[in-house]
Coordinates of C-alpha atoms and ligand atoms in Angstrom, one line a residue:
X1 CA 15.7 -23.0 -29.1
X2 CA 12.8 -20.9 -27.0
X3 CA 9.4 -21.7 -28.2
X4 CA 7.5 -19.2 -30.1
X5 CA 5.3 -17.0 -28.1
X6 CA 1.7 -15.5 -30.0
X7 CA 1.1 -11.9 -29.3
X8 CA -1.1 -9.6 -30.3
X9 CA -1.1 -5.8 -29.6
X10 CA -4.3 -4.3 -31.8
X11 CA -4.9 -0.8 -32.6
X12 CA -8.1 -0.1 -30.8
X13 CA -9.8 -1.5 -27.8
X14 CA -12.7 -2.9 -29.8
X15 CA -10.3 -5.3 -31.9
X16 CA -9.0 -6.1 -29.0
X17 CA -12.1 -7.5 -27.4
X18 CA -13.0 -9.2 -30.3
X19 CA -9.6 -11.2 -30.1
X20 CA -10.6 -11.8 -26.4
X21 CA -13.6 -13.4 -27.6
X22 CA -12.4 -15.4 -29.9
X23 CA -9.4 -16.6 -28.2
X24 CA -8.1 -17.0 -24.3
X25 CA -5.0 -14.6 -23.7
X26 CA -3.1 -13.8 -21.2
X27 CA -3.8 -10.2 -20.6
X28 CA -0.3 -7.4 -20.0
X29 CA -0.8 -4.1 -19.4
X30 CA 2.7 -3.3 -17.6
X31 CA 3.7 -6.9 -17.3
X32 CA 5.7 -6.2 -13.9
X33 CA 3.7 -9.0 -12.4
X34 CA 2.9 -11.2 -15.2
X35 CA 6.4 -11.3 -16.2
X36 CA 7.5 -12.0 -12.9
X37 CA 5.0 -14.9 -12.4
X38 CA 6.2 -16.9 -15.9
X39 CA 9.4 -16.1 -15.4
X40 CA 12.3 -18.5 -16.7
X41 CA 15.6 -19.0 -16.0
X42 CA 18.1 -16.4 -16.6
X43 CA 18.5 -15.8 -20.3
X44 CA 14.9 -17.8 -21.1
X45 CA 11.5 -16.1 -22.5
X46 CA 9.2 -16.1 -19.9
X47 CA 7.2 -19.1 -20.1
X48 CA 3.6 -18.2 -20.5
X49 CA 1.1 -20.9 -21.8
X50 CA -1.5 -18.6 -23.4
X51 CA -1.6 -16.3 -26.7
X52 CA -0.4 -12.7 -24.9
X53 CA -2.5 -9.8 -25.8
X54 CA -1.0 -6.3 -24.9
X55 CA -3.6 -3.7 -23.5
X56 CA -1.3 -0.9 -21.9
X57 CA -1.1 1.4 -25.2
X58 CA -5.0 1.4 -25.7
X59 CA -5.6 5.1 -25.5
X60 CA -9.4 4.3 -24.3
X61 CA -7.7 2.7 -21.0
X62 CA -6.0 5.6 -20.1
X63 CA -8.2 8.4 -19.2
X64 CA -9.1 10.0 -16.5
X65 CA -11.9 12.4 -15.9
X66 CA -14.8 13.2 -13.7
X67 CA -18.5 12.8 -13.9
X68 CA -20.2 14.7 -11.3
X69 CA -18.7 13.7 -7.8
X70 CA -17.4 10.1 -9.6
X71 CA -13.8 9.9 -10.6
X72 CA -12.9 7.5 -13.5
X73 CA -9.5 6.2 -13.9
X74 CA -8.1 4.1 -16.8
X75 CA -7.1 0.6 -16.2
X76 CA -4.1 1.2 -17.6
X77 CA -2.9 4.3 -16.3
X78 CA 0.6 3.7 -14.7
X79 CA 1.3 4.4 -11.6
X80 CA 3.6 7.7 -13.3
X81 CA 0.6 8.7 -15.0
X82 CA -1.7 8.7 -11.9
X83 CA 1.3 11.1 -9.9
X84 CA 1.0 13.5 -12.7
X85 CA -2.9 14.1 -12.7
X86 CA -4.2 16.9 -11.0
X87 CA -8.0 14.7 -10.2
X88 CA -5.9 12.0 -8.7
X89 CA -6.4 12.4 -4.4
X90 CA -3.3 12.7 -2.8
X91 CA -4.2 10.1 -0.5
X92 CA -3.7 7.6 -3.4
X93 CA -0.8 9.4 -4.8
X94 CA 0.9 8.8 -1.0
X95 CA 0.0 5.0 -1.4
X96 CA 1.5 5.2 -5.4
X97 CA 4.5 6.7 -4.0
X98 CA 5.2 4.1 -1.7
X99 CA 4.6 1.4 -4.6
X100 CA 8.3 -0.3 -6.1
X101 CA 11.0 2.4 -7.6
X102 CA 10.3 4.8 -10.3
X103 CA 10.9 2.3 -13.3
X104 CA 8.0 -0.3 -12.4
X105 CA 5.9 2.8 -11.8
X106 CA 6.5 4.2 -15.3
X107 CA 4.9 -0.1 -16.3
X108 CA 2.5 -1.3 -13.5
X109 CA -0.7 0.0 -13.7
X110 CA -4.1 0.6 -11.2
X111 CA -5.9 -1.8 -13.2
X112 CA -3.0 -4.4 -12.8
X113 CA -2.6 -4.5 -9.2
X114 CA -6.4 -4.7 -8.8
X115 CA -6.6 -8.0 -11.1
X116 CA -3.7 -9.6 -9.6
X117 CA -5.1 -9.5 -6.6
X118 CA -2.3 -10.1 -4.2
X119 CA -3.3 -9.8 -0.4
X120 CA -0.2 -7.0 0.0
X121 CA -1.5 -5.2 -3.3
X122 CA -0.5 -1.5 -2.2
X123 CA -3.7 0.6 -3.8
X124 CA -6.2 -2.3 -2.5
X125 CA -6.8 -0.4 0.7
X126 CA -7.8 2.6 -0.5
X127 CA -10.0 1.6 -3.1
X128 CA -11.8 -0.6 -1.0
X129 CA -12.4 2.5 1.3
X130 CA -13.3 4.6 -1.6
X131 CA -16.1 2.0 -2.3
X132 CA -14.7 1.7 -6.0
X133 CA -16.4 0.0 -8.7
X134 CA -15.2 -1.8 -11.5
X135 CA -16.2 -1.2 -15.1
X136 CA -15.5 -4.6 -17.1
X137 CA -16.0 -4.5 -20.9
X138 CA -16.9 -7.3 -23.4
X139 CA -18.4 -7.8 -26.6
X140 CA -21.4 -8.4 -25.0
X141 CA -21.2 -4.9 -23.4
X142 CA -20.5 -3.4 -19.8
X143 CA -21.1 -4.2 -16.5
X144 CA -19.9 -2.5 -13.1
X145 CA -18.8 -4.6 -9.8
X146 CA -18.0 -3.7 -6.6
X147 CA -14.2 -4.1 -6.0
X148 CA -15.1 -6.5 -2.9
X149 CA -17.1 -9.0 -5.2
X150 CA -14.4 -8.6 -8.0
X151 CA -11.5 -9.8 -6.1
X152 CA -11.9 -13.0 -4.7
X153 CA -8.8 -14.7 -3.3
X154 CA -5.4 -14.1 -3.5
X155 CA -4.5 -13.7 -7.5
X156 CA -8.2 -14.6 -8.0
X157 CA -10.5 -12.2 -9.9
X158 CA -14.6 -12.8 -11.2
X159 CA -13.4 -11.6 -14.7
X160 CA -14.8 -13.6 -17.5
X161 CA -12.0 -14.7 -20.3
X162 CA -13.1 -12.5 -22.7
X163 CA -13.5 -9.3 -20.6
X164 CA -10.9 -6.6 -19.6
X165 CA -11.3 -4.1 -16.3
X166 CA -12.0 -1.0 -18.4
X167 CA -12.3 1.6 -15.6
X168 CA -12.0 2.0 -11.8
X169 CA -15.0 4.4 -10.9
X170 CA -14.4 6.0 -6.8
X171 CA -17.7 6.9 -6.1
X172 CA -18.2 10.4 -4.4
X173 CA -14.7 11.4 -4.2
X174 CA -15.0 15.1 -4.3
X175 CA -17.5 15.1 -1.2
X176 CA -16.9 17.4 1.2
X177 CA -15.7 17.0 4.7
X178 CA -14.0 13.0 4.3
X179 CA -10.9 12.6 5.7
X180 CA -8.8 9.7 4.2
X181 CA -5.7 7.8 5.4
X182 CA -3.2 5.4 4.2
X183 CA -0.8 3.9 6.1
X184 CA 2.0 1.3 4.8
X185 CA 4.5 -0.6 7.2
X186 CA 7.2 -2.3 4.9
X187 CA 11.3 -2.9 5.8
X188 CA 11.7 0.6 3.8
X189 CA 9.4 3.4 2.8
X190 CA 9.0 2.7 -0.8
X191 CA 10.5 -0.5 -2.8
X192 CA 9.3 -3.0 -0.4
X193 CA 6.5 -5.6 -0.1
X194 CA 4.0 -4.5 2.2
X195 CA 3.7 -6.3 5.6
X196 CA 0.6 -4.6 6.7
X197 CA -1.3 -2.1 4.9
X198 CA -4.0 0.4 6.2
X199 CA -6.6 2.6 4.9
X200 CA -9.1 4.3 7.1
X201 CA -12.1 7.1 5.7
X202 CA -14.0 9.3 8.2
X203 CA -16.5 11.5 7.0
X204 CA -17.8 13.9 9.5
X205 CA -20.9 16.2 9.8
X206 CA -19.6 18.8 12.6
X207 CA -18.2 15.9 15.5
X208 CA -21.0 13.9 14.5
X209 CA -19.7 10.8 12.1
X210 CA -21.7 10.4 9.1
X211 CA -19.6 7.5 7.9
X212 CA -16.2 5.6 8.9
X213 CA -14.6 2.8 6.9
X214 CA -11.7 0.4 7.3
X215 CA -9.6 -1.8 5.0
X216 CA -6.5 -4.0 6.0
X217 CA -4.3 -5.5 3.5
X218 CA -1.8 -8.4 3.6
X219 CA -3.7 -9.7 6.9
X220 CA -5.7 -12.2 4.7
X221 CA -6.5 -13.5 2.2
X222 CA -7.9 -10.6 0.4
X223 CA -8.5 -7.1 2.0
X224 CA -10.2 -7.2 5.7
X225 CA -13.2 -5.1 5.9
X226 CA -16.7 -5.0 7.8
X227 CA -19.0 -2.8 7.4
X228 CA -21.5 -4.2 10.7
X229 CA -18.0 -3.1 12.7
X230 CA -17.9 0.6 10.7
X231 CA -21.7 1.3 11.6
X232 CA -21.2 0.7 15.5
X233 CA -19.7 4.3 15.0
X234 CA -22.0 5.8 12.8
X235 CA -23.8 8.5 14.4
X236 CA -21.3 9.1 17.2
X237 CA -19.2 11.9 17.7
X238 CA -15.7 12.9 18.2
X239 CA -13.5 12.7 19.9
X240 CA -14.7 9.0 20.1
X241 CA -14.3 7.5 23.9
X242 CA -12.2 5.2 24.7
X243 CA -14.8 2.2 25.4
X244 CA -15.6 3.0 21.5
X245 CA -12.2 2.9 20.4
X246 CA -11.6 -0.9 22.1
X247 CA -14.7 -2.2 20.9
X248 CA -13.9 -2.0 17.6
X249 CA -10.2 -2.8 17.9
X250 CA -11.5 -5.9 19.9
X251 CA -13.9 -6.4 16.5
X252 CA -11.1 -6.2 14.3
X253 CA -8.6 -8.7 16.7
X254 CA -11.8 -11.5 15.8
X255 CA -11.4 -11.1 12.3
X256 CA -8.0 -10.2 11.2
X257 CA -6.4 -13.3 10.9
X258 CA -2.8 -13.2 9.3
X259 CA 0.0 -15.9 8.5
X260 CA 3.7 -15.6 8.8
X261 CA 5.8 -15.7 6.2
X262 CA 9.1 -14.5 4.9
X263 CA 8.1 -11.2 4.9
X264 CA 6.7 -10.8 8.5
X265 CA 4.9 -13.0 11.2
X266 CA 1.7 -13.0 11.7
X267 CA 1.9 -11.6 15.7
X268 CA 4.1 -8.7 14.3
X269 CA 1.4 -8.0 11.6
X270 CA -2.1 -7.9 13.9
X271 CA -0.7 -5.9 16.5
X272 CA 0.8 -3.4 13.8
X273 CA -2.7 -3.5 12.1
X274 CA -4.5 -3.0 15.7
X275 CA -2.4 -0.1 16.2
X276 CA -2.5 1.8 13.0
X277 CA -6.8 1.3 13.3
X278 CA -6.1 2.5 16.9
X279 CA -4.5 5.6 15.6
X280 CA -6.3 6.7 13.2
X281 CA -9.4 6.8 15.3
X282 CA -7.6 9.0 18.0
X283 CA -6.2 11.2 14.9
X284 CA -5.9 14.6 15.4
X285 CA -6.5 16.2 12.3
X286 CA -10.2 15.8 12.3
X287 CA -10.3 16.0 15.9
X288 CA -12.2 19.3 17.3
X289 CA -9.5 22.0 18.5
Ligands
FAD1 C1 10.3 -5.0 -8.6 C2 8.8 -5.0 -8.3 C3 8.4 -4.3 -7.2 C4 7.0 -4.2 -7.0 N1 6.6 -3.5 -5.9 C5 5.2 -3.4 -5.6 C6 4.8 -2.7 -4.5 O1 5.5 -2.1 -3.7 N2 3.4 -2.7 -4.2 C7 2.5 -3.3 -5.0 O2 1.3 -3.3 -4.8 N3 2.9 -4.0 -6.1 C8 4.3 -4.1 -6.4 N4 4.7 -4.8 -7.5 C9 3.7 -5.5 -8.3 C10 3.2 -4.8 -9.6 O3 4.1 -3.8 -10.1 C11 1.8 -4.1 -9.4 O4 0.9 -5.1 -9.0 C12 1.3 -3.5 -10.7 O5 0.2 -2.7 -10.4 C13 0.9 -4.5 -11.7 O6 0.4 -3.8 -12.9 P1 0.8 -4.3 -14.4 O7 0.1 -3.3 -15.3 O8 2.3 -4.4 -14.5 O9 0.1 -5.7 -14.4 P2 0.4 -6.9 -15.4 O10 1.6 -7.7 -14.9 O11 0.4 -6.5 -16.8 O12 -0.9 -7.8 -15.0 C14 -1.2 -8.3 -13.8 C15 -2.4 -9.2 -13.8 O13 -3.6 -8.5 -14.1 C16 -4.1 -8.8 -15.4 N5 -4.6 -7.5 -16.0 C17 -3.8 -6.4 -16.0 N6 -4.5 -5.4 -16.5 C18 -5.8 -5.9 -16.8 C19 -7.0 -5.3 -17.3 N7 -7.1 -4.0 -17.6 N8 -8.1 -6.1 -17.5 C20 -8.0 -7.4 -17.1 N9 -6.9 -8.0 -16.6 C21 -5.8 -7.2 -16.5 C22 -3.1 -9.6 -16.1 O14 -3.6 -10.5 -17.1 C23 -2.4 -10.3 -15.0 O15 -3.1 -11.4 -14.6 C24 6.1 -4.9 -7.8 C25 6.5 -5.6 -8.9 C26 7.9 -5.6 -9.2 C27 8.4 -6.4 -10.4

């Protein structure tokens, strides 16, 4: 006979952290990686050692809003939710699009595929361009955390037990003149596991660049970004030449360091991740006419 399985799935956020407190759960919003991590043999409950404590119907972890030039988005917004909202930015509506099929967008949620923390985590990219911040909540209160300190290792977050991610805060979205990118390279445009992921963010000031940033995902451990590499092209202008242009990519070829695997090798993945970089600083669309 399967064993019984503890759940709880409280009214209200604050009964919720109080369980958390009290008692270490395992934490599903959407449950399309959780159940796919304990899963059993056909026909078995999934086989997870901890009390489960169900998060995804908390109405306080599904807003989104905007606070002067922040944007706050509810952990547990699905990914169906986030297509639907006018604040979202398209360019993380084009990464959502390309995440699984429609019925694991209508589960998985923003605030799942940021504590999972897997190295080919599709919106991972972007937020770490967007600078996002992380508002964790406790009994003890709130704290904020850069998405870069947060996740740590593949499937390894700094969340205490008895906190949950609360919000995801993208600092000066609405700012004028940024230019954003994401790029995805998978065996099929949507429904596939990424092999290399891109995001690149170029905010200009005429062809002068105020600020440039780069993220990589499924080339490491955890996203690839440096910020000494972005500000060796702070200040100059566009169209960059091409002595610019390969001293970064030749930056980037030190540091990203991927493995092979079923899904790709790692030769196939740095030159694809060279390239996209290389493209997006040659891009026309915030090129000068
Ligand atoms: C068929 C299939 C296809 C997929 N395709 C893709 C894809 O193309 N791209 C991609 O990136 N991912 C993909 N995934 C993975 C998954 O759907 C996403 O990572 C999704 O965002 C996870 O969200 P969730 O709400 O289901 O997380 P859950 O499974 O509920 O949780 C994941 C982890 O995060 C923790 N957690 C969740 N929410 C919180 C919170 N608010 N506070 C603290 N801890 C929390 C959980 O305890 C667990 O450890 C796929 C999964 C499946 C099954």
């Amino acid at each position: 006979m399967a064993e019984k399985i503890t759940a709880y799935r409280f009214d209200r956020l604050d009964q919720t952290l109080s369980q958390l407190n009290r008692e270490d759960c395992a934490i599903i919003a959407g449950g399309t990686d959780v159940m796919v991590l304990h899963k059993s043999r056909r026909g078995v409950p999934p086989n997870i050692p901890n009390p489960i404590i169900f998060i995804d119907h908390l109405s306080e972890l599904k807003r989104v809003y905007q606070n002067q030039t922040d944007l706050h988005i509810g952990a547990c917004c699905t990914y169906s939710d986030l297509l639907d909202d006018p604040l979202i930015p398209l360019p993380l509506k084009n990464a959502i699009k390309t995440i699984a099929a429609p019925a694991i967008r209508n589960r998985g949620t923003l605030g799942g595929n940021i504590c999972n923390a897997s190295p080919a985590g599709d919106t991972l990219p972007l937020l770490y361009v967007y600078n996002a911040k992380l508002l964790l909540r406790s009994v003890n209160g709130d704290r904020v955390v850069a998405i870069s300190d947060f996740i740590q290792g593949p499937r390894r977050v700094g969340r205490h037990p008895n906190e949950i991610l609360a919000e995801i805060i993208l600092p000066s979205v609405f700012e004028e003149g940024a230019h954003v990118v994401f790029e995805k390279v998978g065996n099929r445009n949507a429904d596939a596991i990424a092999k290399v992921g891109f995001a690149g963010y170029i905010r200009l000031n005429g062809p002068r660049i105020d600020d440039v940033r780069f993220a990589f995902g499924a080339v490491g451990p955890t996203m690839v970004r440096s910020i000494n590499i972005e500000k060796k092209l702070v200040g100059k202008s566009i169209p960059l030449a091409d002595a610019d242009i390969a001293q970064v990519v030749a930056a980037f070829d030190k540091i990203i360091k991927p493995i092979d695997d079923q899904r790709s090798t790692a030769t196939y993945r740095k030159t694809v991740a060279l390239n996209l970089l290389r493209y997006f600083l040659t891009m026309k669309q915030y090129q000068p006419i």
